[in-house]
Amino acid sequence: MHTGKLEIVEITDITEECADVFTVMYRDRTKASPGQFIMVWAPGVNEVPMSLSFIGDEKGFTFRVLGKTTTALSRLGKGDRIGVRGVFGNSFRPVGSRILFIGGGTGVASIISAADLFSPGRRAVAAIGAKNRDGIFFAGRMKQAGADVLISTDDGSQGEKGFVTAVARRVLEREDFDTIIACGPELMLRRVAELASEFRTPAQISTERFMKCGIGICDACSLNGALVCRDGPVFDGEFLLGCDDFGRYRLSPCGARVPI
Ligand SMILES: Cc1cc2nc3c(=O)[nH]c(=O)nc-3n(C[C@H](O)[C@H](O)[C@H](O)COP(=O)(O)OP(=O)(O)OC[C@H]3O[C@@H](n4cnc5c(N)ncnc54)[C@H](O)[C@@H]3O)c2cc1C
Ligand code: FES
C-alpha cells in the first residue's frame, strides 16, 4: 500500500558498498516493486528521495554521499532511527525474454532490484559504468542475479575505458533485446534513449528531479508537465526524447529552470 505518512523505522544494517556509497537496511512490510522510491528523512536534517535497492520485507536504499542529508545518513548506524514515506512512483516492467540493464554511477542502485527479479530465466546483460573503479558497486549482485556483467570506467581503471553507453552500443549491435532498463546521470540517459530509438528497442528509464512532496502535489518535480514522483520515476525512452527538458534543463529547489 502507498502511504504518504512518515514512518519511523530502525536501521537494521548499514554497509559501505564502495567509496562514499552506503546501503541502509530497515524492516518494512509495505509491498514494493523494482524502480519505486521512498522519501527518507534524516532526523534534524532533511528529507530526500531514494530508490529502493532492496524491495523485500527487509528494504534498503543505496546512496552516494553528496550533501548534508546523505552525509548525515552515512554517519548513522544499526539501531538508529530514520523516517521513511512511501513507497512511491511507478516501477520497471519485465518485458520479453531478453533484457539489457544499463547503470551509470549511483544509478545502479535504482535498477538492481529489477535485475534481481527479472534476470532469472531470461537472457540478461548488465552494462555498469562509473568514473573510476572506486565507483563500481553491485557488479557481484548483478552476476548473482544471472546477468552477464560488463564494466566500464571513464578512466579505464576497471573494465573497459570509456562511457557505459559505448559498451551498450556494442552489445546492441551484436544482440537484440526486448527492453532496456536504465538509470544514471541524465546526460547518459538521454544517450540511452537515443540508442534505444536507433536500435528500435523499448527503453524504461528512471529519472531524477528535485522532489518535495513525493506525491504529486507541489509540482517541484515537473518534467515538461509530467510529474516524476507520480507519473515516473520510470518513463519510456520515446516519451523522454520528446521532452525538451530531458538532458537539458531541470527545476531548482525554488522552481527556476536551470541548465543541466
Ligand atoms: C526518484 C529519485 C530517486 C533517487 N534515488 C537515489 C538513490 O537511489 N541513490 C542516490 O544516491 N541518490 C538518489 N537520488 C538522488 C538523491 O535524492 C540526492 O542525491 C540527495 O537528495 C542529495 O541530498 P543531500 O542533502 O545529501 O545533498 P545536497 O547537497 O542537498 O544536494 C546534492 C544534489 O542532490 C540533488 N538533490 C538534493 N535534494 C534533492 C531532492 N529533494 N530531490 C531530488 N534531488 C535532490 C540535487 O541534484 C542536488 O544538487 C534520487 C533522486 C530521485 C528524484
Ligand atoms: S515532488 Fe511534489 S509533485 Fe512531485
XYZ file of C-alpha atoms and ligand atoms in Angstrom:
317
model
C 0.000 0.000 0.000
C 1.265 3.508 -0.795
C 1.137 5.794 2.190
C 2.151 9.414 2.477
C 2.564 9.007 6.251
C 6.043 9.308 7.739
C 7.015 6.067 9.487
C 9.911 5.981 11.911
C 11.998 2.849 11.322
C 15.110 1.402 12.899
C 18.210 0.796 10.804
C 18.964 -2.952 10.821
C 22.230 -2.674 8.930
C 24.395 -0.132 7.122
C 27.095 -1.221 4.652
C 29.691 0.718 2.682
C 29.386 -0.677 -0.891
C 32.343 1.305 -2.262
C 33.949 4.670 -1.510
C 31.196 7.027 -0.253
C 28.339 4.711 -1.280
C 26.266 3.206 1.542
C 23.273 0.867 1.811
C 20.875 1.387 4.700
C 18.575 -1.539 5.554
C 15.358 -1.373 7.591
C 12.298 -3.545 8.158
C 9.075 -2.550 6.408
C 6.460 -4.943 5.025
C 4.950 -2.414 2.591
C 4.760 -4.029 -0.879
C 7.269 -2.523 -3.313
C 8.229 -3.075 -6.953
C 11.601 -2.557 -8.681
C 12.257 1.090 -9.525
C 9.981 2.586 -6.862
C 11.312 5.132 -4.385
C 10.792 6.368 -0.844
C 11.276 9.748 0.816
C 13.927 9.350 3.535
C 14.067 11.736 6.483
C 17.404 12.105 8.243
C 16.263 13.422 11.649
C 17.037 17.083 12.141
C 18.411 17.466 8.629
C 16.143 16.989 5.605
C 14.009 14.588 3.616
C 15.269 13.309 0.230
C 14.090 10.783 -2.386
C 15.884 7.419 -2.635
C 15.212 4.428 -4.883
C 14.782 1.101 -3.144
C 17.741 -1.192 -3.807
C 16.118 -3.982 -1.742
C 12.346 -4.445 -2.001
C 11.507 -7.381 0.294
C 10.221 -7.152 3.878
C 13.734 -6.013 4.712
C 14.114 -2.970 2.495
C 17.158 -0.932 1.637
C 18.316 2.138 -0.216
C 21.790 2.820 -1.543
C 23.187 6.318 -1.831
C 26.288 8.308 -2.626
C 27.372 10.903 -0.053
C 26.796 14.281 -1.711
C 25.496 16.915 0.707
C 24.138 17.392 4.190
C 21.375 14.757 4.156
C 23.405 11.940 2.653
C 26.357 12.814 4.922
C 24.058 12.574 7.952
C 22.632 9.247 6.737
C 26.137 7.829 6.187
C 27.027 8.585 9.816
C 24.103 6.592 11.235
C 24.469 3.030 12.488
C 22.497 -0.081 13.319
C 19.697 0.761 15.778
C 19.498 4.438 14.807
C 16.148 5.730 13.554
C 15.176 7.427 10.321
C 11.843 8.426 8.803
C 10.510 6.888 5.585
C 7.484 7.827 3.470
C 6.252 5.698 0.602
C 6.634 3.500 -1.346
C 6.048 5.953 -4.242
C 6.118 6.093 -8.039
C 5.773 3.559 -10.826
C 8.104 0.657 -11.496
C 10.087 -1.235 -14.133
C 8.242 -3.956 -16.078
C 9.697 -7.316 -17.161
C 9.158 -7.155 -20.949
C 10.051 -10.193 -23.110
C 12.870 -12.638 -22.508
C 15.966 -10.506 -23.240
C 16.785 -7.505 -21.039
C 19.701 -5.090 -21.208
C 20.357 -3.269 -17.911
C 22.395 -0.069 -18.111
C 23.544 1.615 -14.902
C 25.682 4.721 -14.613
C 27.242 5.729 -11.281
C 24.780 5.553 -8.386
C 22.022 4.790 -10.916
C 22.856 1.097 -10.474
C 21.048 1.337 -7.111
C 17.754 2.062 -8.901
C 17.906 -0.881 -11.337
C 19.438 -3.594 -9.143
C 16.147 -4.894 -7.722
C 14.799 -5.153 -11.300
C 17.892 -7.218 -12.180
C 17.325 -9.412 -9.083
C 13.702 -10.046 -10.004
C 13.730 -10.137 -13.814
C 17.066 -11.824 -14.689
C 16.377 -15.403 -13.549
C 15.018 -17.384 -16.524
C 15.804 -14.603 -19.004
C 18.816 -13.525 -21.070
C 20.151 -10.570 -19.090
C 23.159 -8.372 -19.786
C 24.187 -5.580 -17.395
C 26.443 -2.731 -18.518
C 27.700 -0.886 -15.436
C 29.763 2.275 -15.682
C 31.408 4.685 -13.271
C 34.046 7.424 -13.306
C 36.638 5.039 -11.856
C 36.969 1.658 -10.139
C 36.070 3.148 -6.727
C 32.597 3.935 -8.069
C 31.685 0.380 -9.175
C 29.266 -1.472 -6.903
C 26.578 -4.206 -7.165
C 28.503 -5.944 -10.010
C 28.561 -9.138 -7.893
C 24.865 -8.845 -7.133
C 24.114 -8.404 -10.865
C 26.100 -11.598 -11.601
C 24.338 -13.454 -8.808
C 21.009 -12.410 -10.319
C 22.102 -14.154 -13.525
C 23.189 -11.232 -15.686
C 26.327 -11.146 -17.839
C 28.149 -8.124 -16.433
C 30.213 -5.669 -18.498
C 32.061 -2.955 -16.594
C 33.394 0.330 -17.926
C 35.140 3.237 -16.248
C 35.773 6.687 -17.689
C 39.469 6.447 -16.742
C 39.954 2.756 -17.599
C 40.878 1.816 -14.001
C 38.445 -1.157 -14.175
C 36.868 -2.887 -17.165
C 36.735 -1.094 -20.461
C 37.879 2.544 -20.721
C 35.095 4.895 -21.765
C 31.415 5.599 -21.264
C 28.921 2.865 -20.427
C 26.836 3.936 -23.428
C 29.702 2.886 -25.755
C 29.583 -0.597 -24.199
C 25.775 -0.627 -24.511
C 26.033 0.333 -28.197
C 28.329 -2.633 -28.929
C 26.009 -5.001 -27.056
C 23.030 -3.707 -29.069
C 24.991 -4.069 -32.332
C 25.533 -7.788 -31.795
C 22.352 -8.791 -29.975
C 18.622 -7.971 -29.895
C 16.862 -7.126 -26.658
C 13.165 -6.841 -25.810
C 13.714 -3.988 -23.390
C 16.368 -1.749 -21.884
C 16.197 -0.802 -18.193
C 18.427 2.137 -17.283
C 19.300 4.705 -14.634
C 22.198 7.123 -14.257
C 23.185 10.738 -14.884
C 20.676 12.483 -17.129
C 23.111 13.173 -19.986
C 23.903 9.461 -20.085
C 20.193 8.621 -20.014
C 19.466 10.896 -22.968
C 22.128 8.943 -24.888
C 20.477 5.672 -23.777
C 17.096 6.925 -25.060
C 18.715 7.820 -28.398
C 20.392 4.390 -28.627
C 17.089 2.680 -27.804
C 15.382 4.609 -30.578
C 18.205 3.825 -33.065
C 18.090 0.090 -32.259
C 14.262 0.063 -32.038
C 14.350 -1.344 -28.518
C 11.815 -0.033 -25.981
C 13.578 1.585 -23.025
C 12.418 2.061 -19.442
C 14.418 4.901 -17.952
C 14.415 6.001 -14.314
C 14.718 9.772 -13.986
C 15.500 12.150 -11.131
C 14.063 15.577 -10.402
C 14.147 17.759 -7.282
C 11.350 16.471 -5.018
C 9.476 17.996 -2.124
C 6.144 16.222 -1.504
C 6.811 12.975 -3.433
C 3.075 12.503 -4.021
C 2.097 14.777 -6.909
C 1.027 17.908 -5.012
C 3.806 20.506 -5.132
C 4.857 20.406 -8.838
C 8.557 20.615 -7.835
C 9.440 17.535 -9.911
C 7.827 18.640 -13.180
C 9.489 17.355 -16.363
C 7.786 19.013 -19.337
C 4.471 18.796 -17.473
C 4.858 15.181 -16.271
C 5.432 14.717 -12.541
C 8.421 12.473 -11.907
C 7.115 11.451 -8.447
C 3.627 10.495 -9.671
C 3.946 9.669 -13.404
C 7.523 8.322 -13.030
C 10.252 7.971 -11.982
C 10.308 5.377 -14.814
C 9.441 6.746 -18.264
C 9.598 5.251 -21.743
C 12.631 6.364 -23.769
C 10.443 7.655 -26.623
C 8.472 9.844 -24.197
C 11.689 11.285 -22.757
C 13.112 12.036 -26.209
C 10.014 14.165 -26.778
C 10.669 16.167 -23.565
C 12.634 19.346 -24.373
C 13.965 19.499 -20.808
C 15.244 15.904 -20.588
C 19.051 16.021 -20.530
C 18.991 19.827 -20.875
C 17.116 21.568 -18.032
C 15.933 20.816 -14.513
C 13.962 22.785 -11.934
C 15.982 24.134 -8.997
C 14.606 23.871 -5.418
C 12.997 27.305 -5.898
C 11.427 26.294 -9.234
C 13.806 28.096 -11.619
C 14.585 26.281 -14.895
C 18.366 25.762 -14.949
C 20.642 24.014 -17.480
C 21.842 20.518 -16.531
C 13.252 9.399 -7.606
C 14.658 9.620 -7.086
C 15.394 8.536 -6.662
C 16.704 8.731 -6.193
N 17.398 7.641 -5.807
C 18.670 7.783 -5.381
C 19.427 6.653 -4.977
O 18.955 5.500 -5.024
N 20.701 6.869 -4.566
C 21.261 8.124 -4.523
O 22.434 8.245 -4.144
N 20.557 9.205 -4.888
C 19.274 9.065 -5.303
N 18.557 10.179 -5.662
C 19.196 11.496 -5.535
C 19.151 11.918 -4.088
O 17.819 12.180 -3.694
C 20.008 13.208 -3.889
O 21.316 12.941 -4.311
C 20.015 13.599 -2.446
O 18.796 14.238 -2.241
C 21.164 14.502 -2.066
O 20.853 15.120 -0.834
P 21.949 15.848 0.065
O 21.245 16.680 1.081
O 22.936 14.877 0.579
O 22.728 16.724 -0.969
P 22.533 18.261 -1.383
O 23.864 18.910 -1.284
O 21.358 18.895 -0.741
O 22.196 18.066 -2.908
C 23.093 17.485 -3.841
C 22.297 17.238 -5.113
O 21.292 16.237 -4.849
C 20.080 16.544 -5.511
N 19.006 16.731 -4.514
C 19.066 17.356 -3.316
N 17.873 17.339 -2.704
C 17.037 16.706 -3.546
C 15.655 16.389 -3.511
N 14.866 16.730 -2.506
N 15.118 15.740 -4.580
C 15.879 15.373 -5.628
N 17.183 15.640 -5.720
C 17.755 16.299 -4.699
C 20.341 17.804 -6.296
O 20.727 17.437 -7.617
C 21.494 18.447 -5.601
O 22.228 19.258 -6.444
C 17.252 10.027 -6.147
C 16.507 11.130 -6.571
C 15.224 10.933 -7.053
C 14.430 12.104 -7.515
S 7.602 16.112 -5.601
Fe 5.796 17.274 -5.331
S 4.719 16.972 -7.202
Fe 6.437 15.631 -7.356
